[in-house]
Every structure is written in C-alpha cells, then in structure tokens.
C-alpha positions as MATLAB code, in Angstrom:
seq = 'XXXXXXXXXXXXXXXXXXXXXXXXXXXXXXXXXXXXXXXXXXXXXXXXXXXXXXXXXXXXXXXXXXXXXXXXXXXXXXXXXXXXXXXXXXXXXXXXXXXXXXXXXXXXXXXXXXXXXXXXXXXXXXXXXXXXXXXXXXXXXXXXXXXXXXXXXXXXXXXXXXXXXXXXXXXXXXXXXXXXXX';
ca = [
     -11.420  -20.733    6.489;
     -12.561  -18.812    9.554;
     -10.518  -15.824   10.713;
      -8.290  -16.988   13.570;
      -8.751  -13.951   15.830;
      -7.677  -15.581   19.115;
      -4.648  -17.192   17.482;
      -3.573  -13.879   15.949;
      -4.021  -11.941   19.198;
      -2.069  -14.618   21.092;
       0.710  -14.575   18.489;
       0.984  -10.780   18.659;
       0.880  -10.769   22.470;
       3.783  -13.239   22.469;
       5.785  -11.034   20.113;
       5.182   -7.953   22.273;
       5.962   -9.735   25.552;
       9.108  -11.429   24.153;
      10.440   -8.025   23.050;
       9.268   -6.173   26.176;
       7.130   -3.750   24.153;
       4.739   -2.083   26.579;
       3.423    0.887   24.601;
       3.339    2.607   21.256;
       5.030    2.990   18.833;
       5.564   -0.683   18.072;
       8.826   -1.012   16.071;
       7.355   -3.204   13.332;
      10.423   -3.043   11.059;
      12.748   -4.027   13.897;
      10.456   -6.928   14.787;
      10.562   -8.231   11.198;
      14.349   -7.873   11.065;
      14.702   -9.666   14.434;
      12.935  -12.623   12.786;
      15.568  -12.701   10.057;
      13.403  -10.946    7.464;
      14.952   -8.316    5.213;
      12.782   -5.199    4.928;
      13.431   -3.485    1.606;
      11.851   -0.107    0.857;
      11.783    0.919   -2.809;
       9.802    3.091   -5.214;
       6.990    1.142   -6.836;
       3.755    1.708   -8.697;
       1.054    3.348   -6.575;
      -1.158    0.248   -6.555;
       1.571   -1.959   -5.034;
       1.731   -1.507   -1.267;
       4.129   -4.326   -0.568;
       5.003   -7.965   -0.947;
       6.528  -10.900    0.850;
       8.907  -13.265   -0.915;
      10.453  -16.253    0.779;
      12.776  -18.870   -0.588;
      11.067  -22.249   -0.358;
      14.202  -24.127    0.705;
      16.340  -21.702    2.729;
      13.417  -19.871    4.324;
      15.054  -16.503    3.619;
      12.400  -13.800    3.381;
      12.085  -10.248    2.090;
       9.304   -7.790    2.771;
       9.122   -5.158    0.067;
       7.486   -1.814    0.864;
       6.536    1.031   -1.480;
       8.394    4.203   -0.404;
       5.889    6.318   -2.330;
       3.302    5.630    0.368;
       3.027    7.636    3.610;
       4.907    6.319    6.660;
       1.765    5.025    8.460;
       0.799    2.987    5.393;
       4.340    1.607    5.058;
       4.262    0.536    8.724;
       0.898   -1.159    8.196;
       2.257   -2.876    5.074;
       5.224   -4.278    7.022;
       2.823   -5.552    9.697;
       0.524   -7.001    7.038;
       3.362   -8.842    5.281;
       4.752  -10.043    8.617;
       1.283  -11.452    9.249;
       1.472  -13.368    5.972;
       4.965  -14.589    6.935;
       3.748  -15.986   10.256;
       0.276  -17.148    9.183;
       0.346  -18.170    5.493;
       2.705  -20.075    3.221;
       2.021  -17.997    0.122;
       1.861  -19.157   -3.467;
       4.757  -21.189   -4.810;
       6.365  -19.592   -7.859;
       9.120  -21.261   -9.891;
      11.220  -18.977  -12.068;
      12.616  -21.926  -13.975;
      12.791  -25.680  -13.579;
      16.373  -25.730  -12.328;
      16.042  -23.383   -9.373;
      14.146  -23.839   -6.151;
      10.798  -22.102   -5.902;
       9.850  -18.974   -4.052;
       6.693  -18.330   -2.071;
       5.128  -14.955   -2.816;
       2.394  -12.854   -1.230;
       1.540   -9.685   -3.177;
      -0.608   -7.167   -1.352;
      -1.806   -5.320   -4.483;
      -3.191   -8.184   -6.549;
      -5.180  -10.035   -3.938;
      -8.813   -9.951   -2.974;
      -8.963   -7.739    0.146;
     -12.008   -9.688    1.320;
     -10.193  -13.046    1.276;
      -9.678  -14.684    4.655;
      -5.889  -14.621    4.266;
      -5.925  -10.877    3.544;
      -8.284  -10.217    6.433;
      -6.030  -12.226    8.740;
      -2.951  -10.299    7.587;
      -4.818   -7.009    8.101;
      -5.955   -8.115   11.562;
      -2.405   -9.147   12.429;
      -1.090   -5.711   11.370;
      -3.811   -3.925   13.358;
      -3.178   -6.089   16.446;
       0.572   -5.477   16.195;
       0.497   -1.734   15.541;
      -2.507   -0.951   17.766;
      -2.643   -3.667   20.424;
      -6.056   -3.899   22.075;
      -4.577   -3.796   25.567;
      -2.669   -0.581   24.793;
      -5.782    1.099   23.393;
      -8.019   -0.049   26.243;
      -5.522    1.350   28.770;
      -5.296    4.726   26.958;
      -7.338    7.240   28.963;
      -7.749    9.480   25.899;
      -9.711    6.735   24.142;
     -12.126    6.331   27.063;
     -12.963   10.041   26.871;
     -13.302   10.128   23.079;
     -16.619   11.473   21.799;
     -16.830   11.544   18.011;
     -19.474   14.289   18.199;
     -17.071   16.587   20.019;
     -15.194   19.083   17.815;
     -11.933   18.124   19.508;
     -12.307   14.451   18.538;
     -10.532   14.919   15.197;
      -7.494   16.445   16.870;
      -7.432   13.759   19.528;
      -7.704   10.964   16.958;
      -4.814   12.520   15.005;
      -2.728   12.783   18.192;
      -3.303    9.127   19.103;
      -2.770    7.955   15.504;
       0.546    9.824   15.332;
       1.651    8.281   18.628;
       0.895    4.785   17.311;
       2.379    5.547   13.875;
      -0.837    4.722   12.013;
      -3.371    6.646    9.959;
      -6.447    8.216   11.554;
      -8.540    5.950    9.318;
      -6.782    2.788   10.556;
      -7.074    3.920   14.180;
     -10.768    4.779   13.831;
     -11.496    1.424   12.208;
      -9.549   -0.388   14.944;
     -11.322    1.473   17.759;
     -14.720    0.718   16.213;
     -13.774   -2.933   15.671;
     -12.814   -3.208   19.353;
     -16.060   -1.520   20.400;
     -14.191    1.419   21.926;
     -16.036    3.976   19.782;
     -19.293    4.005   17.898;
     -18.710    5.102   14.296;
     -22.432    5.668   13.769;
     -22.483    8.658   16.154;
];
C-alpha cells in the first residue's frame, strides 16, 4: 500500500476548515471528541503510547492515551489514533463468541515502518503542524540551524504548536523548510 499523502492532507484540511482552525495550537482532543470519540487518559506502561478501540457494530470509539508521557507526545498520540480512526479499520478482536467484536489499533506493538503506522504518523503531523501554517510562519523562513539561536526558536515554535522539538524538526525537514544536514 502506498502512503496516501494527498488524501491525508485533504482530509486534515477539511477538518481544519470545518472547525475554523486557522493557527496553532490545533485542539486535537476536542476534534476527536467532536467526532464522537471518547479520549481517555490513564497511566500505562512506558512502552504503550496509546490505542484506539472501536465497537464493530455500534461504531463507538475510545482513544486511550498514556498520561505518563509528556503533553506533546500525548497530543501526537491522539492525532495518530485519530488518523487510524479515519484511515484504517483496525484488527477485529472477539472477546468471546457471544459478543460483537471490537476493532483495535495498538500504537506500541506495531511495526513503526508499516504503511498504516506511517499514514497515522503523517496524519498526526499534518493535523498538529499543518503545512500551510508552517509555511506562513515568518520565524520558519528565517530559521538557520547553524545559528546559535535556532534551538531557542525551534523550542518556541514547538511550544506554540504543542509538539516536541524533535517532531517539529522532522516535520520541517520533511516539508523541505529546513535542511537537517546543515
């Protein structure tokens, strides 16, 4: 399966336009809840970032998020699981033969290089750091990774978007807005 970049960007643009979101910080939890998804934050093992469970018949869905992780990671996890909700059915799990099945996406136990995981990651990045917001940000245009002030500026922008510096740097490089090899 090829990564559906245009489809994902179009889907995210529709979400942002429908909710009149014109700048950071994108309220990812509110967006999930507006789609009828319960967002549940609980303590979990370190290796579990989050999960998506949806009832196969009723369509009810829950995104679980590990509260032990920093806020930027939790926001990315919600975006990632929302991506699975909108893009992938998940694996059908039956708890017993009498009850309807549930579809589950676990973020911890999946191959991060799989196309579905890459799509969910791209969806989260597009939602939390929309390309059009970043391209319009004058601070990004002036960013020089060789400048001593670059670290502070990256942190400032990352905080404004509610993401980690690592996620922002990766996103900017992926969009061709910075050159990581500098």
